[in-house]
Amino acid sequence: MDKRYEVFCLADRYFYETADRLTSRGGSVPLYEAARRPAPEGWRRASAGDWLHLDPGTRDRPRQGWKVHVSACLDTAEKTAAVVWDYCVPRGLPFKFVPGPHALHLRNSKYAQRGSSGKFVTVYPKDETELAVVLRDLDELLGGQPGPYILTDLRYADGPLYVRYGAFVQRHCVGADGRLVPAIENPEGALVPDRRDPVFRLPEWVTLPEFLRPHLEARDATTVSDLPYRIEKALHFSNGGGVYAGTDTRSGEQVVLKEARPYAGLAADGADAVARLERERAALERLGGLGVAPGVRDWLLVDGHRFLVMDHLPGSTLNSFFARRHPLLAVDPDPEAVARYTDWALGILRAVERALDAVHGRGLVFNDLHMFNIMVAPDERTVKLLDFEAATPVEEHRGQAIAHPGFIAPADRTGFAVDHYALACLKLALFVPMTTLLAVDRGKAAHLAEIACGQFPDLPREFLDEAVRVIEGSEGVEKVVGKSTGARGRHAEPPRRTPREPAAGDWPRSRDELAAAILASATPDREDRLHPGDIAQFADGGGLGLAHGAAGVLYALAETGCAPYEEGEQWLLRRTAPPPEGTPLGLYDGLAGVAYVLDRLGHTERALDLLGRVRAENWRRLAPDLHGGLAGLGLVLDHLASREPALRELALEAAEITAARLPAGRAGLLRGSSGPALLFLRLYESTRDPAFLDRAATALRADLARCVTDASGALVVDEGVRTMPYLGAGSIGIAAVLDDYLAHRPDGEFARARSAIAPAARLRYYAQPGLFNGRAGMVWHLARTGAPAAHLDAQIAGLDWYAMAYEGHRAFPGDQMLRLSMDLATGTAGCLLALGAARGERPASLPFLPNRRIPKGGSPAVTPLPSARTAPEPAPTGAEQARV
C-alpha cells in the first residue's frame, strides 16, 4: 500500500485530488486571519499549492540562499502567521505561509512527505547578515513555541525557527536519475539538484555561517547511544516517526522500538504521534496476559521523542502470505491448491476473530484491523495483532482517526461494529484482495463476493453472504452465489447502473461506455489537469503527459476510433502555449509525448515547437529509459524527422548516448533496457544499419538477465522484494520488444525467453486493472501477439472484476484502487486502449509498438506468434522470421 495516495483521497469521492480543492464540495475551507488580509499596497499576493505568497517586489531578490522556516502547531498557527506578517511587511521581507488549518493539518499528517512536514512559514532574507537579524528578531517574538521538527533543516535555538540553504525561485535541472528536479546554482553557474532529503545537509560549496555553528553542535550532541537498546535496522518510516528492529543489550533479546515525534504525524482527530503512542502503550498494557498482542518492555524519552519498546513477534504479517500462498497467482490454479488455501484462510480468519473477541473482552475497539496489522506466527496458524495506536476504550469511541482505506468503516459504524466491518472486509480480501474498491462504492462488495465464490468453490455460501451484509449494512441482501449478473444488495451510495453491463468484451458498446465516462470526467475549466488520473499528474507540469495527462487520454480515444474530442485538443493546445515551468521532457512524462500526440492529431507546428523547447534544455543528461528519458525522446525525434529532417541527427545522437549508459538496476519497458532496445529497433528500421540490431540485442539481454522463473512457471522481472510480470516494469514489456526484434533477426535465446514469458500474461489474478501495472497490459499483449482466443477472452472477462460506475458509465480504478482514474497508464483510457487492441476493427497500438493483429477485413500483417503451450520448438520458425 503506497501511503502517498491517502491524502489525495480527501477532497473527492471518485478521483484522486489535491487536498486544497476541498472547496469543491460546496463548503468553504477556513483561513487564518492573516490569510484574509488584503495584500499591502504594492505587494504581490499569489497562491500556489498549499502556500500563500507575499512579495513586495521592491528589491532584487536572490534566486537562492538561506531561508527561514517557522514551524507551528494547529493551535498556535494563527497567532504565528499574524506575528510573521506584522514583522515581514514593514521590513519588506518576502514570505509565504500555509493559509489555513486544514492544509496545515495535511502537511503534518502521518503520511505527509517528511521533507516538507512542519514548514508553516518561509521567510526569504537577502543575505547572511539579514538572516542573522531575522532569526534573532523572530526568536524574540516566537522562540520556544511548540511545533513539529523540520527534518530537512537546522533548528535555531529551541525552535520553532529552522534554517536551510536552498532555492528561492522555481528552477529545475536533470537529476542523477535523469528526471527533472528542483535546482540551485553552483559556483560555476551550473544548475544542480536542490536536495530535500529528511536530514539537514549543506551543498558542498556552502559554508555554515559562524553564528549557526552552536546550533549544529547542539543537534549533533543528541544520540541514542546511551540507551540500553541497540537499533539495528529501520522497519518503517512515517511522518510521525520510525519503527526499528533492535536488541536489548542487557539480555540479548530482540525488541521493536517505535518512535513518536511530537506535534507531527497528525491523525484525523488531531492527535500527534506521541498521543497515539501513548494510546498504544495503554492498550497493550490493558491487553497484557492475553497473548494476542506484543508485550510492553519500556517507555523512553530522547530529545523530546517518545520510544515504546515492545516484544519482537516472530513470523510475517498476513499480507505477505498473499504472494506466498494465494492459488490464483497461476495460469490454471490447481483445484487441490485452491481447496488447501481455502481451508488455511478460513482457519486464519477464525484465529483473527478469536483475537478480536479477546480485545473486545477487555473493552477495547481495535479500530485499525487489516492484513498489515495481523502477525502470523511461524506455524502459519497462530496470529497476534499489531499497531494499537488507534485502539480506544469502547465507551470513548467516536469513530476512526486512522485506518487502512480498504478496511475503513462507514461513518455510521461505532464501537465494536467498526472492527466487525473490517473483519468482514478481511473475509473478502483473503480471497479477492480488492477491498480498496469499497472506498469508492461499498456496493462492490457483492460483486467481490461473487468473484470469490466463483474462484473458491469450497467457500461456504453463508460466509460470503454475511460479509456482504455487514459491509453494505443491509440485513436483506440477496444471496450472491449462483447469480449470473450478480445481486448487489442495498447500500448507502447513490443509485447507479451496474458497470458489468455491457461486459468488457462487448465491443463497440464497451468502447462507447468507457469513452462516455472519460468525457463526463473532463474539467476543461481547470488548468492543472483535464481528466482525473494518477496522483503523478499533480507533479508533472499540469496533467499534460502521455502516461497520466490529457495527451494520453486523447491518444487512447483516437486510437480506438472514438469521435474527435475537440475540446480536449484545444485544452492541450492552450496549456502548451507555453507549457508550465518544470514540465518534464520525456515521452510518457512530458513534452516529447505531448508533441507526439499533437502531431498525430494534426497539430504538427505545435509539436515541433515543443520539441524545440526540449532541445533548448540539457536533454543529453536525461536518463536512458523510455518513460522520461533519452529512449523515448529519441523515438519522437526520429518520428518527427519526417517533418523536420534535422531531427534525425538528434535521434541518432540520443541513441549513441543511450547505448553508452543503459539503465542499471531496473528492468522492463518503461525504465529498464527494453526501452532503449525499442529505440534501437526503430532506428534500424529508419536507417537499415545492422549495428542498431546488435545494440537492441545487448539491451534485451541486460533485461533478461534480471528475470527469474516464478511459482507459476513464467519468466518475470526480479525486483528483489517482488517479481513483476507487467507491461510497464515487468517481463511482458520485455516480451513486446522481443517480438519486434524477432521480426527482423532470428535468435533462439530470445525465442525461448518469449515463450517463457508468455504464461505471465495468463495468470488468473492481477492486483490492478491498469495498462502498465495490471490486467489491461496483458490484454494488450495477448491481442498484439495473436494469442488463442480463449486466452484473450479470459483476460478481457477478468477486467470486469474491477469495473465501477461513474455518471452511469463504465470506468476503472487507478493505481492502489482507492479512486477511479481516466488516464492511459493506470486507468480507464488504458483499459480502453487494451480493449481496442483486442476488439477494434483497426487494432489499437501503443506509441512505437504497433499492433500486428490482422484487422477485420484486412490482409495479414504478421503471422501470429505461437502460444507457450502450442509452440513445438522454442527456436524461431520460418513464419516467425517472416514478420514485417
PDB file of N, CA and C in Angstrom, residues 456-490:
ATOM      1  N   PHE A 456     -13.324 -19.912  -5.597  1.00  0.00           N
ATOM      2  CA  PHE A 456     -13.061 -20.790  -4.448  1.00  0.00           C
ATOM      3  C   PHE A 456     -14.339 -21.575  -4.142  1.00  0.00           C
ATOM      4  N   PRO A 457     -14.557 -22.666  -4.826  1.00  0.00           N
ATOM      5  CA  PRO A 457     -15.824 -23.401  -4.714  1.00  0.00           C
ATOM      6  C   PRO A 457     -16.147 -23.884  -3.311  1.00  0.00           C
ATOM      7  N   ASP A 458     -15.138 -24.079  -2.449  1.00  0.00           N
ATOM      8  CA  ASP A 458     -15.395 -24.614  -1.115  1.00  0.00           C
ATOM      9  C   ASP A 458     -15.779 -23.545  -0.087  1.00  0.00           C
ATOM     10  N   LEU A 459     -15.812 -22.279  -0.508  1.00  0.00           N
ATOM     11  CA  LEU A 459     -16.197 -21.239   0.440  1.00  0.00           C
ATOM     12  C   LEU A 459     -17.669 -21.392   0.800  1.00  0.00           C
ATOM     13  N   PRO A 460     -18.007 -21.401   2.094  1.00  0.00           N
ATOM     14  CA  PRO A 460     -19.415 -21.532   2.485  1.00  0.00           C
ATOM     15  C   PRO A 460     -20.243 -20.333   1.996  1.00  0.00           C
ATOM     16  N   ARG A 461     -21.396 -20.612   1.459  1.00  0.00           N
ATOM     17  CA  ARG A 461     -22.255 -19.556   0.912  1.00  0.00           C
ATOM     18  C   ARG A 461     -22.615 -18.540   1.987  1.00  0.00           C
ATOM     19  N   GLU A 462     -22.949 -19.029   3.172  1.00  0.00           N
ATOM     20  CA  GLU A 462     -23.371 -18.106   4.233  1.00  0.00           C
ATOM     21  C   GLU A 462     -22.209 -17.222   4.704  1.00  0.00           C
ATOM     22  N   PHE A 463     -21.002 -17.726   4.575  1.00  0.00           N
ATOM     23  CA  PHE A 463     -19.813 -16.948   4.937  1.00  0.00           C
ATOM     24  C   PHE A 463     -19.747 -15.678   4.088  1.00  0.00           C
ATOM     25  N   LEU A 464     -19.951 -15.808   2.773  1.00  0.00           N
ATOM     26  CA  LEU A 464     -19.897 -14.658   1.875  1.00  0.00           C
ATOM     27  C   LEU A 464     -21.094 -13.737   2.082  1.00  0.00           C
ATOM     28  N   ASP A 465     -22.280 -14.323   2.222  1.00  0.00           N
ATOM     29  CA  ASP A 465     -23.477 -13.505   2.408  1.00  0.00           C
ATOM     30  C   ASP A 465     -23.366 -12.633   3.655  1.00  0.00           C
ATOM     31  N   GLU A 466     -22.863 -13.219   4.727  1.00  0.00           N
ATOM     32  CA  GLU A 466     -22.743 -12.468   5.977  1.00  0.00           C
ATOM     33  C   GLU A 466     -21.747 -11.316   5.825  1.00  0.00           C
ATOM     34  N   ALA A 467     -20.623 -11.551   5.147  1.00  0.00           N
ATOM     35  CA  ALA A 467     -19.643 -10.485   4.940  1.00  0.00           C
ATOM     36  C   ALA A 467     -20.257  -9.328   4.163  1.00  0.00           C
ATOM     37  N   VAL A 468     -21.023  -9.638   3.119  1.00  0.00           N
ATOM     38  CA  VAL A 468     -21.650  -8.581   2.319  1.00  0.00           C
ATOM     39  C   VAL A 468     -22.672  -7.824   3.142  1.00  0.00           C
ATOM     40  N   ARG A 469     -23.466  -8.546   3.942  1.00  0.00           N
ATOM     41  CA  ARG A 469     -24.469  -7.869   4.771  1.00  0.00           C
ATOM     42  C   ARG A 469     -23.818  -6.882   5.726  1.00  0.00           C
ATOM     43  N   VAL A 470     -22.713  -7.279   6.339  1.00  0.00           N
ATOM     44  CA  VAL A 470     -22.032  -6.389   7.285  1.00  0.00           C
ATOM     45  C   VAL A 470     -21.472  -5.175   6.557  1.00  0.00           C
ATOM     46  N   ILE A 471     -20.850  -5.388   5.410  1.00  0.00           N
ATOM     47  CA  ILE A 471     -20.238  -4.283   4.681  1.00  0.00           C
ATOM     48  C   ILE A 471     -21.286  -3.309   4.165  1.00  0.00           C
ATOM     49  N   GLU A 472     -22.337  -3.842   3.541  1.00  0.00           N
ATOM     50  CA  GLU A 472     -23.341  -2.959   2.958  1.00  0.00           C
ATOM     51  C   GLU A 472     -24.331  -2.441   3.993  1.00  0.00           C
ATOM     52  N   GLY A 473     -24.320  -3.052   5.167  1.00  0.00           N
ATOM     53  CA  GLY A 473     -25.238  -2.577   6.195  1.00  0.00           C
ATOM     54  C   GLY A 473     -26.677  -2.933   5.921  1.00  0.00           C
ATOM     55  N   SER A 474     -26.883  -4.032   5.178  1.00  0.00           N
ATOM     56  CA  SER A 474     -28.244  -4.416   4.811  1.00  0.00           C
ATOM     57  C   SER A 474     -28.510  -5.833   5.274  1.00  0.00           C
ATOM     58  N   GLU A 475     -29.552  -6.018   6.008  1.00  0.00           N
ATOM     59  CA  GLU A 475     -29.876  -7.358   6.503  1.00  0.00           C
ATOM     60  C   GLU A 475     -30.595  -8.196   5.454  1.00  0.00           C
ATOM     61  N   GLY A 476     -31.168  -7.516   4.439  1.00  0.00           N
ATOM     62  CA  GLY A 476     -31.959  -8.254   3.456  1.00  0.00           C
ATOM     63  C   GLY A 476     -31.245  -8.462   2.142  1.00  0.00           C
ATOM     64  N   VAL A 477     -29.942  -8.424   2.104  1.00  0.00           N
ATOM     65  CA  VAL A 477     -29.211  -8.585   0.849  1.00  0.00           C
ATOM     66  C   VAL A 477     -29.452  -9.972   0.270  1.00  0.00           C
ATOM     67  N   GLU A 478     -29.611 -10.023  -1.067  1.00  0.00           N
ATOM     68  CA  GLU A 478     -29.826 -11.307  -1.717  1.00  0.00           C
ATOM     69  C   GLU A 478     -28.559 -12.159  -1.655  1.00  0.00           C
ATOM     70  N   LYS A 479     -28.752 -13.436  -1.838  1.00  0.00           N
ATOM     71  CA  LYS A 479     -27.598 -14.331  -1.922  1.00  0.00           C
ATOM     72  C   LYS A 479     -26.776 -13.951  -3.139  1.00  0.00           C
ATOM     73  N   VAL A 480     -25.466 -13.992  -3.008  1.00  0.00           N
ATOM     74  CA  VAL A 480     -24.606 -13.577  -4.112  1.00  0.00           C
ATOM     75  C   VAL A 480     -24.088 -14.762  -4.906  1.00  0.00           C
ATOM     76  N   VAL A 481     -24.316 -15.966  -4.430  1.00  0.00           N
ATOM     77  CA  VAL A 481     -23.749 -17.136  -5.093  1.00  0.00           C
ATOM     78  C   VAL A 481     -24.734 -17.662  -6.128  1.00  0.00           C
ATOM     79  N   GLY A 482     -24.193 -18.042  -7.294  1.00  0.00           N
ATOM     80  CA  GLY A 482     -25.022 -18.655  -8.309  1.00  0.00           C
ATOM     81  C   GLY A 482     -25.762 -17.666  -9.171  1.00  0.00           C
ATOM     82  N   LYS A 483     -25.513 -16.369  -9.049  1.00  0.00           N
ATOM     83  CA  LYS A 483     -26.156 -15.363  -9.876  1.00  0.00           C
ATOM     84  C   LYS A 483     -25.307 -15.093 -11.116  1.00  0.00           C
ATOM     85  N   SER A 484     -25.938 -15.044 -12.273  1.00  0.00           N
ATOM     86  CA  SER A 484     -25.154 -14.800 -13.479  1.00  0.00           C
ATOM     87  C   SER A 484     -24.787 -13.330 -13.632  1.00  0.00           C
ATOM     88  N   THR A 485     -25.665 -12.423 -13.194  1.00  0.00           N
ATOM     89  CA  THR A 485     -25.369 -10.991 -13.330  1.00  0.00           C
ATOM     90  C   THR A 485     -24.953 -10.370 -12.020  1.00  0.00           C
ATOM     91  N   GLY A 486     -25.281 -11.017 -10.900  1.00  0.00           N
ATOM     92  CA  GLY A 486     -24.789 -10.517  -9.619  1.00  0.00           C
ATOM     93  C   GLY A 486     -25.770  -9.630  -8.910  1.00  0.00           C
ATOM     94  N   ALA A 487     -26.251 -10.062  -7.734  1.00  0.00           N
ATOM     95  CA  ALA A 487     -27.089  -9.220  -6.902  1.00  0.00           C
ATOM     96  C   ALA A 487     -26.211  -8.308  -6.086  1.00  0.00           C
ATOM     97  N   ARG A 488     -26.563  -7.038  -6.017  1.00  0.00           N
ATOM     98  CA  ARG A 488     -25.690  -6.084  -5.360  1.00  0.00           C
ATOM     99  C   ARG A 488     -26.200  -5.680  -3.990  1.00  0.00           C
ATOM    100  N   GLY A 489     -27.483  -5.965  -3.704  1.00  0.00           N
ATOM    101  CA  GLY A 489     -27.973  -5.634  -2.378  1.00  0.00           C
ATOM    102  C   GLY A 489     -28.209  -4.154  -2.189  1.00  0.00           C
ATOM    103  N   ARG A 490     -28.713  -3.775  -1.008  1.00  0.00           N
ATOM    104  CA  ARG A 490     -28.951  -2.373  -0.686  1.00  0.00           C
ATOM    105  C   ARG A 490     -27.701  -1.779  -0.077  1.00  0.00           C
TER     106      ARG A 490
END
